[in-house]
Every structure is written in C-alpha cells, then in structure tokens.
Coordinates of C-alpha atoms in Angstrom, one line a residue:
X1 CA -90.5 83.3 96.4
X2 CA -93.0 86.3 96.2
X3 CA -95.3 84.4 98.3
X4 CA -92.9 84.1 100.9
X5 CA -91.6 87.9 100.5
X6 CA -95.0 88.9 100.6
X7 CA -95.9 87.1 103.7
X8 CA -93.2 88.8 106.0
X9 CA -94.7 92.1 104.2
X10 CA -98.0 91.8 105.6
X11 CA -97.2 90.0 108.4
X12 CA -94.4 93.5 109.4
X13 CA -98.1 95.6 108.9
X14 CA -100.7 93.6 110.8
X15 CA -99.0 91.9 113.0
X16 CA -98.1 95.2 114.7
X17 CA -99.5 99.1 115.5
X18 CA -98.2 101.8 114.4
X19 CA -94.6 102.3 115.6
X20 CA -91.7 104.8 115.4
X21 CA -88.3 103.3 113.8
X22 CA -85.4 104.8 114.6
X23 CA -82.5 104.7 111.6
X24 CA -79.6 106.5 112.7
X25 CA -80.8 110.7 113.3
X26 CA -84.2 109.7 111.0
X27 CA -87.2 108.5 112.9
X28 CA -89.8 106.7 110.4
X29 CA -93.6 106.2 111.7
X30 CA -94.5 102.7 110.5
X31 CA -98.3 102.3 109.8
X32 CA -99.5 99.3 111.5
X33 CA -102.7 97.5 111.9
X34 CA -101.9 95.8 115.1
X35 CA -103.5 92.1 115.0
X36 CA -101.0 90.3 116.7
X37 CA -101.2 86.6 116.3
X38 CA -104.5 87.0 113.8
X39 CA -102.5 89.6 111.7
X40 CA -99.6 87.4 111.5
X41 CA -102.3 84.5 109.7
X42 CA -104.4 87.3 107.6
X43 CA -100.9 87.9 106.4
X44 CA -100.3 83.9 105.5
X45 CA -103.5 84.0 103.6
X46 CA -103.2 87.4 101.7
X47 CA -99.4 86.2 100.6
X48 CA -101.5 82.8 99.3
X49 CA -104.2 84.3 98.0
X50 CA -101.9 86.6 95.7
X51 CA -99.2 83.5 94.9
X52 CA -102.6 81.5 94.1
X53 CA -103.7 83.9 91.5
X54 CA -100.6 84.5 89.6
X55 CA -100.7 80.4 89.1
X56 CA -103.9 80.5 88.3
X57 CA -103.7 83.2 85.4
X58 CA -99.8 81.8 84.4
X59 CA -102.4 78.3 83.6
X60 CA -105.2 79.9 82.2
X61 CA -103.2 82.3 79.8
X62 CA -99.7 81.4 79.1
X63 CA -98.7 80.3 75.5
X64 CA -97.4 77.2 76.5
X65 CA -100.4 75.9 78.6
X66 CA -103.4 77.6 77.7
X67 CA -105.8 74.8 78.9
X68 CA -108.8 77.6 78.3
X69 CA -108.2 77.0 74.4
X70 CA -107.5 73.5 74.5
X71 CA -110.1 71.4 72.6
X72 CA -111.3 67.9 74.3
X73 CA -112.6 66.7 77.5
X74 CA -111.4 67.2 80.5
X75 CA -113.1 64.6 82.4
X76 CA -110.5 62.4 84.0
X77 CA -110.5 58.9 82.2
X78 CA -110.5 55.6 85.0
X79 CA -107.4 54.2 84.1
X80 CA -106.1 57.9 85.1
X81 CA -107.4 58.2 88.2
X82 CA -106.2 54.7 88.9
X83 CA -102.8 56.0 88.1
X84 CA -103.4 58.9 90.3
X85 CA -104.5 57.0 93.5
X86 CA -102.1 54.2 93.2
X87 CA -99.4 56.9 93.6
X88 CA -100.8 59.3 95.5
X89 CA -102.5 57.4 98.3
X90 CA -99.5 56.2 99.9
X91 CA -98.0 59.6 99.8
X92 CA -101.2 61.4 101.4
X93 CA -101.5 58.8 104.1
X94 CA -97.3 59.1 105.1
X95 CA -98.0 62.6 105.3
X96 CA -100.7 62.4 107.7
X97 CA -99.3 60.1 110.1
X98 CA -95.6 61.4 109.3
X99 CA -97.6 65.0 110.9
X100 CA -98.9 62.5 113.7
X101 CA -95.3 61.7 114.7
X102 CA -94.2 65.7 114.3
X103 CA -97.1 66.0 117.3
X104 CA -95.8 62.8 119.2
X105 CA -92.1 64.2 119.4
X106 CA -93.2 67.7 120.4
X107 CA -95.0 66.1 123.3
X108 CA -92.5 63.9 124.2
X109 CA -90.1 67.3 124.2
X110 CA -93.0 69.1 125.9
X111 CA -92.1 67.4 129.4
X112 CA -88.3 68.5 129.0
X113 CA -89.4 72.5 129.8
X114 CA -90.2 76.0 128.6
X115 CA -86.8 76.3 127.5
X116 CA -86.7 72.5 125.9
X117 CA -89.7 73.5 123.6
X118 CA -88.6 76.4 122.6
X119 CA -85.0 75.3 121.6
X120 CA -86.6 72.4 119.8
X121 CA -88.5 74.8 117.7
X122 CA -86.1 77.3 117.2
X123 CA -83.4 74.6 115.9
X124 CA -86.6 73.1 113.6
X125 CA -86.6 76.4 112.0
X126 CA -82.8 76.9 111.5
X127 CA -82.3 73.2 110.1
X128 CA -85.0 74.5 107.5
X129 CA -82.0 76.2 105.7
X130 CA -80.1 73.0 105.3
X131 CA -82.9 70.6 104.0
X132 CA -85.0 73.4 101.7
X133 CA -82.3 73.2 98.6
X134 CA -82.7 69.3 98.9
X135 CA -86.3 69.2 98.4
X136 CA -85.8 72.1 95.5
X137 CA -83.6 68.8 94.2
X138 CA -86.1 66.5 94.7
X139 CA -88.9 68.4 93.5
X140 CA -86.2 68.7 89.7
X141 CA -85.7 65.2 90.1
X142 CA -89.1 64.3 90.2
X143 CA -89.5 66.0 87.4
X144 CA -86.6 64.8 85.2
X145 CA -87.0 61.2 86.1
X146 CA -90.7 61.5 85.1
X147 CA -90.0 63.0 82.0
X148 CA -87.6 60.5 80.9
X149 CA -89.9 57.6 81.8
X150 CA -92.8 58.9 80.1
X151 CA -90.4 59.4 76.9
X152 CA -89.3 55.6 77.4
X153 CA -85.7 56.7 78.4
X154 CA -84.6 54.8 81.3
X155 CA -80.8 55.1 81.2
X156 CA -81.8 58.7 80.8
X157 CA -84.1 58.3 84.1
X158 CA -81.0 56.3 86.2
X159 CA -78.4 59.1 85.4
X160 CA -80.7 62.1 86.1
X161 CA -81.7 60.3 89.4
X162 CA -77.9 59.7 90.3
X163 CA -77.0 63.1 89.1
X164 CA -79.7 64.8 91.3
X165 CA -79.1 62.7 94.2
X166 CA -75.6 63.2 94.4
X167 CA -76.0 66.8 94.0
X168 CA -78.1 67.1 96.5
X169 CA -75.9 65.0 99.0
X170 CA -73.4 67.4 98.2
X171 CA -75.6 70.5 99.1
X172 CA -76.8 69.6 102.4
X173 CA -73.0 68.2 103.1
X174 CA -71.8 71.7 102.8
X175 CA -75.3 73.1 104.1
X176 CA -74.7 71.0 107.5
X177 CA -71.2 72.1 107.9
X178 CA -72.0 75.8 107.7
X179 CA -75.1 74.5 110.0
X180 CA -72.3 73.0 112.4
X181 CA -69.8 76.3 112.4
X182 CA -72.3 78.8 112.4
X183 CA -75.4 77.4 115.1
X184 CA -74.4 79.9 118.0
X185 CA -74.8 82.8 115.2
X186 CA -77.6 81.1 114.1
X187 CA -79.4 80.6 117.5
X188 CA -78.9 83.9 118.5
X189 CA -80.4 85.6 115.9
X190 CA -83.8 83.9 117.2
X191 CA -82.9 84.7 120.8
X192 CA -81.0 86.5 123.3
X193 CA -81.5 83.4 125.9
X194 CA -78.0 82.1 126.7
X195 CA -80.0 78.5 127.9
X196 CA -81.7 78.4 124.4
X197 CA -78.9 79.2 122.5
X198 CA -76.9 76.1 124.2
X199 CA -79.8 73.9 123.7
X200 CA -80.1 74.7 120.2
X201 CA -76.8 74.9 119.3
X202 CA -76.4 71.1 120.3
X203 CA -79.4 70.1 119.0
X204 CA -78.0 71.6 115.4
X205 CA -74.4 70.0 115.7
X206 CA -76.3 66.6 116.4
X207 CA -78.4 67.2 113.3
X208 CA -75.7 68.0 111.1
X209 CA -73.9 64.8 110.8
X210 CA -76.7 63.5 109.3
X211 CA -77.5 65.9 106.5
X212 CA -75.8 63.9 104.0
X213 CA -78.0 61.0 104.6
X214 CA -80.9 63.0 105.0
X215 CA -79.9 64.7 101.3
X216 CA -80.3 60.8 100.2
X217 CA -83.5 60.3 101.3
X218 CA -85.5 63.9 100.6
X219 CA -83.7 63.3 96.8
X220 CA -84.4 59.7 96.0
X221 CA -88.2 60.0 97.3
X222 CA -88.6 62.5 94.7
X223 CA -86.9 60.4 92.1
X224 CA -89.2 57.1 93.0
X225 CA -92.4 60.0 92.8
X226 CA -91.2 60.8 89.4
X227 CA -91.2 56.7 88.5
X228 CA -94.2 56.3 90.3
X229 CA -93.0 54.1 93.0
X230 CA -94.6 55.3 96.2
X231 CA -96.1 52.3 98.5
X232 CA -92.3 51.3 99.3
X233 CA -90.7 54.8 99.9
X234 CA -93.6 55.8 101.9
X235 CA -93.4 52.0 104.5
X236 CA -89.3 53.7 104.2
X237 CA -90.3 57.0 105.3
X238 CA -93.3 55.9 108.0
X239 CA -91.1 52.7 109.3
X240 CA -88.2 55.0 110.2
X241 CA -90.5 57.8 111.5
X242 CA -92.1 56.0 114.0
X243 CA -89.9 52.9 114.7
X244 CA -86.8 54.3 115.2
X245 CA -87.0 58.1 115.4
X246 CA -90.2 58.1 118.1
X247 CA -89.1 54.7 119.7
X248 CA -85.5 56.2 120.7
X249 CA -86.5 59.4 121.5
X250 CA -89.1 58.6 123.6
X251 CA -86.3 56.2 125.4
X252 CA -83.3 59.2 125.3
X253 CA -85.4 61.6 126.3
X254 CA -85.7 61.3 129.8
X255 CA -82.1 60.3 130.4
X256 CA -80.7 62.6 127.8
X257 CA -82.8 65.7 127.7
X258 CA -83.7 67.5 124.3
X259 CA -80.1 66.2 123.1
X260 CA -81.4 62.7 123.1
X261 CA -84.9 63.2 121.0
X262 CA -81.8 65.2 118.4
X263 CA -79.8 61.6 118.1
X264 CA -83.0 59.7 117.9
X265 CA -83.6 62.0 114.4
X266 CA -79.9 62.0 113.8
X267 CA -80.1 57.9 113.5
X268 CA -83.4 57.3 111.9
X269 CA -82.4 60.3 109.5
X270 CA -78.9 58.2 108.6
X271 CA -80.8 54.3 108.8
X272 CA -83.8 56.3 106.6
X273 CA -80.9 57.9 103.7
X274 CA -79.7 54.3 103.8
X275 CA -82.7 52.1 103.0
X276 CA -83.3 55.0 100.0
X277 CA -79.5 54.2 98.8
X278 CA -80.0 51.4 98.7
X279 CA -83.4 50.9 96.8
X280 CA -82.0 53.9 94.2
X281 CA -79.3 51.4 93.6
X282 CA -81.8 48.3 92.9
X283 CA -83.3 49.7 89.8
X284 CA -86.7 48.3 91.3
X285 CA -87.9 51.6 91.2
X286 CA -88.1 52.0 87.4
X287 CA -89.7 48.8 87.3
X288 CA -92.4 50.2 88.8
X289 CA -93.3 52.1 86.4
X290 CA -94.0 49.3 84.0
X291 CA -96.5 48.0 86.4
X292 CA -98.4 51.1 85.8
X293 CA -98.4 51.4 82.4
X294 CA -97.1 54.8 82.2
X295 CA -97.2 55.4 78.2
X296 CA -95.2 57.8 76.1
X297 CA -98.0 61.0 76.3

C-alpha cells in the first residue's frame, strides 16, 4: 500500500515542472522536476526501491523471522528445489505466454482505431478495481490451504478453499455490479472523450457479467498454488487464454468492433471459472500434494 501511495507521490513531482495550483482564493506553487514520461518510471523505481527495503529489514530483523540469527545452512537441499520447480515452472511459463496473449489482443484491438485502443486500456484499468480484492483472496487462500496441508489437515484445506472461493465470488459479484452502474462515472473520470466513454462503458458492462466466474478462477488458482497443483491450472489458464479468448476475438473483432474482443474475454473468463469449479470440486487438487511429499515442517 505505501509503495503504491508513494509511487503517485513521486510520480505528482517528476513527472511535471513547477506549477501554480489554484484552491479556491489560495494559489500554491508546486515544485516539480518535470521528466515527463522518464519521471513518471524514476518514480515507479523510487516507490520500489523504498517498499523493497522495508521487506528487506521487516526479514532481516523482526522477532518472528530473524533469518540473520538463525543457526544452519541455508543452502537449498535437492529434494527442495525439486519441489520448487515442479511448482513453479508451470506458473513462470503461463505467465509468459499468458503476457504473450495480453500483446496478441492489443494488436488485434490496435486495427480497431485511436479511440479503440485507448477505450481498451482505459476499461483494463477500471476492471482492475473489480478483480484486485479477488487476487488479495487468492493470495489468503494460498496461504491457508498451504498451511493446512503442510499441518496434514485436509478437511481443514477443503473448507478454507470453499470458504475463500466463495467469498471471493461474492466480492467481485458485488464489485461487477457497482462496475455495471457506475462505468459512465467511471470512464469519465479517465476522459472527457464522449466516443471513449461509450466504448468503455460497454466494454465494462460486457465484462461484468462475468466477474463471478472470473472470482472462481483468480481464487481457486491460488488455492491449487497453496496444494501445489500447478501443471493443470496453468493448461486451464493458457487453454482458455489462447483458445477461446484470442481465437474469438480475433473472429468478433472485425465484425463487432472493440465490443466483440470484450465478449471473447467475457466467455473464456466464464468457460475458464468453470473448468476451476469444477476441479476445486474434484478433490484432485489435494491429491497433489501427496505426490510431492509435502511433509509437516
């Protein structure tokens, strides 16, 4: 959260020069170092470079981690790093291509326009609001489910994975009907363009109806990354990605416009929340993590 407060900061003092703000009768000089685009990165890093250090020292000296005073090796044992790349290769190579597809759709929007683009961006940013509390839920579910394995409670694991899921559903449900009521005010905030605005408002109202699916699928990845079950969730999240969402957009696109790539997401988002369902409902997950010997420590 500071990061992100302290990024706006910095980016409101390089990004641009010195200015005069008028509040009411007062007018305020504003200091400003006036980078433009460069200021607005500088200002990315510095907020980073300030988060990263408050980590770091939270890990180096709080009571309850410490690692400075802990006695032991540190060298990473085999059967560890097995463990390690067994789960975390699948996810590292779903987010690369999943970031491949991000560039495919924004060139398949790219022939729609000026105004195209930057409605498609624009309603990117706003949806942010909807899906951020669901991947807060995830990243607790994750969490709880991996502490319950690693304690050899599994009933416990199923209910905290229902319970989070559910929650989450529930959050983006309401999220994506405030999303649905409130796009024009939303849209407009980012721009006074009445052809954006329409764009973007009904590229949000697509979007919304499938928040509650969407909610199932952010959720119940972080609950198989908890159990350790990654290869399967990741073919979920890259099968959808590419063979429904940039199949049917790059088909609805043309006839469509920018509402068409919006119901390509809208259906692979809903088929994608469904395939999750239903593997959270097969229990295969938590078999999974028998198959890496995840022990009690």
């Amino acid at each position: 959260v500071l990061m992100c407060v302290l990024d706006v900061v910095f980016n409101f003092f390089l990004i641009f020069p010195t200015r005069e703000i008028h509040i009411f009768s007062l007018v305020i000089t504003v200091p400003g170092a006036g980078f433009g685009v460069w200021g607005a990165a500088l200002g990315t890093a510095l907020a980073e470079a300030v988060a990263t250090f408050l980590m770091l020292r939270k890990l180096i000296f709080s009571s309850a981690l410490r690692i400075w005073r802990e006695r032991g090796s540190f060298l990473p044992e085999k059967s560890t790093l097995r463990k390690a790349f067994h789960i975390g290769a699948p996810m590292g190579l779903e987010r690369l291509l999943t970031c491949s597809a991000q560039v495919v759709l924004t060139i398949i929007v790219a022939p729609l326009g000026a105004c195209a683009i930057a409605a498609n961006s624009f309603a990117i940013t706003a949806e942010s609001i909807c899906y951020m509390p669901g991947y807060g839920i995830a990243e607790a579910a994750t969490t709880l489910v991996g502490q319950s394995i690693g304690a050899a409670k599994k009933k416990l694991a199923r209910e905290f994975a229902h319970i989070s899921v559910g929650l989450g559903m529930a959050v983006m449900t309401v999220m994506g009907a405030v999303m649905y009521v409130g796009a024009p005010a939303i849209i407009g905030i980012m721009t006074p363009d009445a052809d954006i605005v329409k764009l973007g408002v009904e590229a949000l109202r697509i979007e919304a109806w499938a928040e509650p699916l969407f909610a199932a699928a952010i959720v119940c990845y972080g609950v198989f990354v908890g159990a350790g079950d990654t290869i399967i969730p990741s073919c979920f999240n890259l099968g959808c990605m590419w063979g429904i969402r940039i199949t049917l957009a790059a088909i609805l696109a043309p006839v469509y416009g920018l509402a068409g790539v919006w119901i390509a997401m809208c259906i692979e988002l809903c088929c994608r929340g469904t395939l999750f369902l239903g593997r959270l409902k097969s229990s295969y997950w938590l078999k999974r993590s028998d198959k890496l010997k995840i022990s009690n420590a």
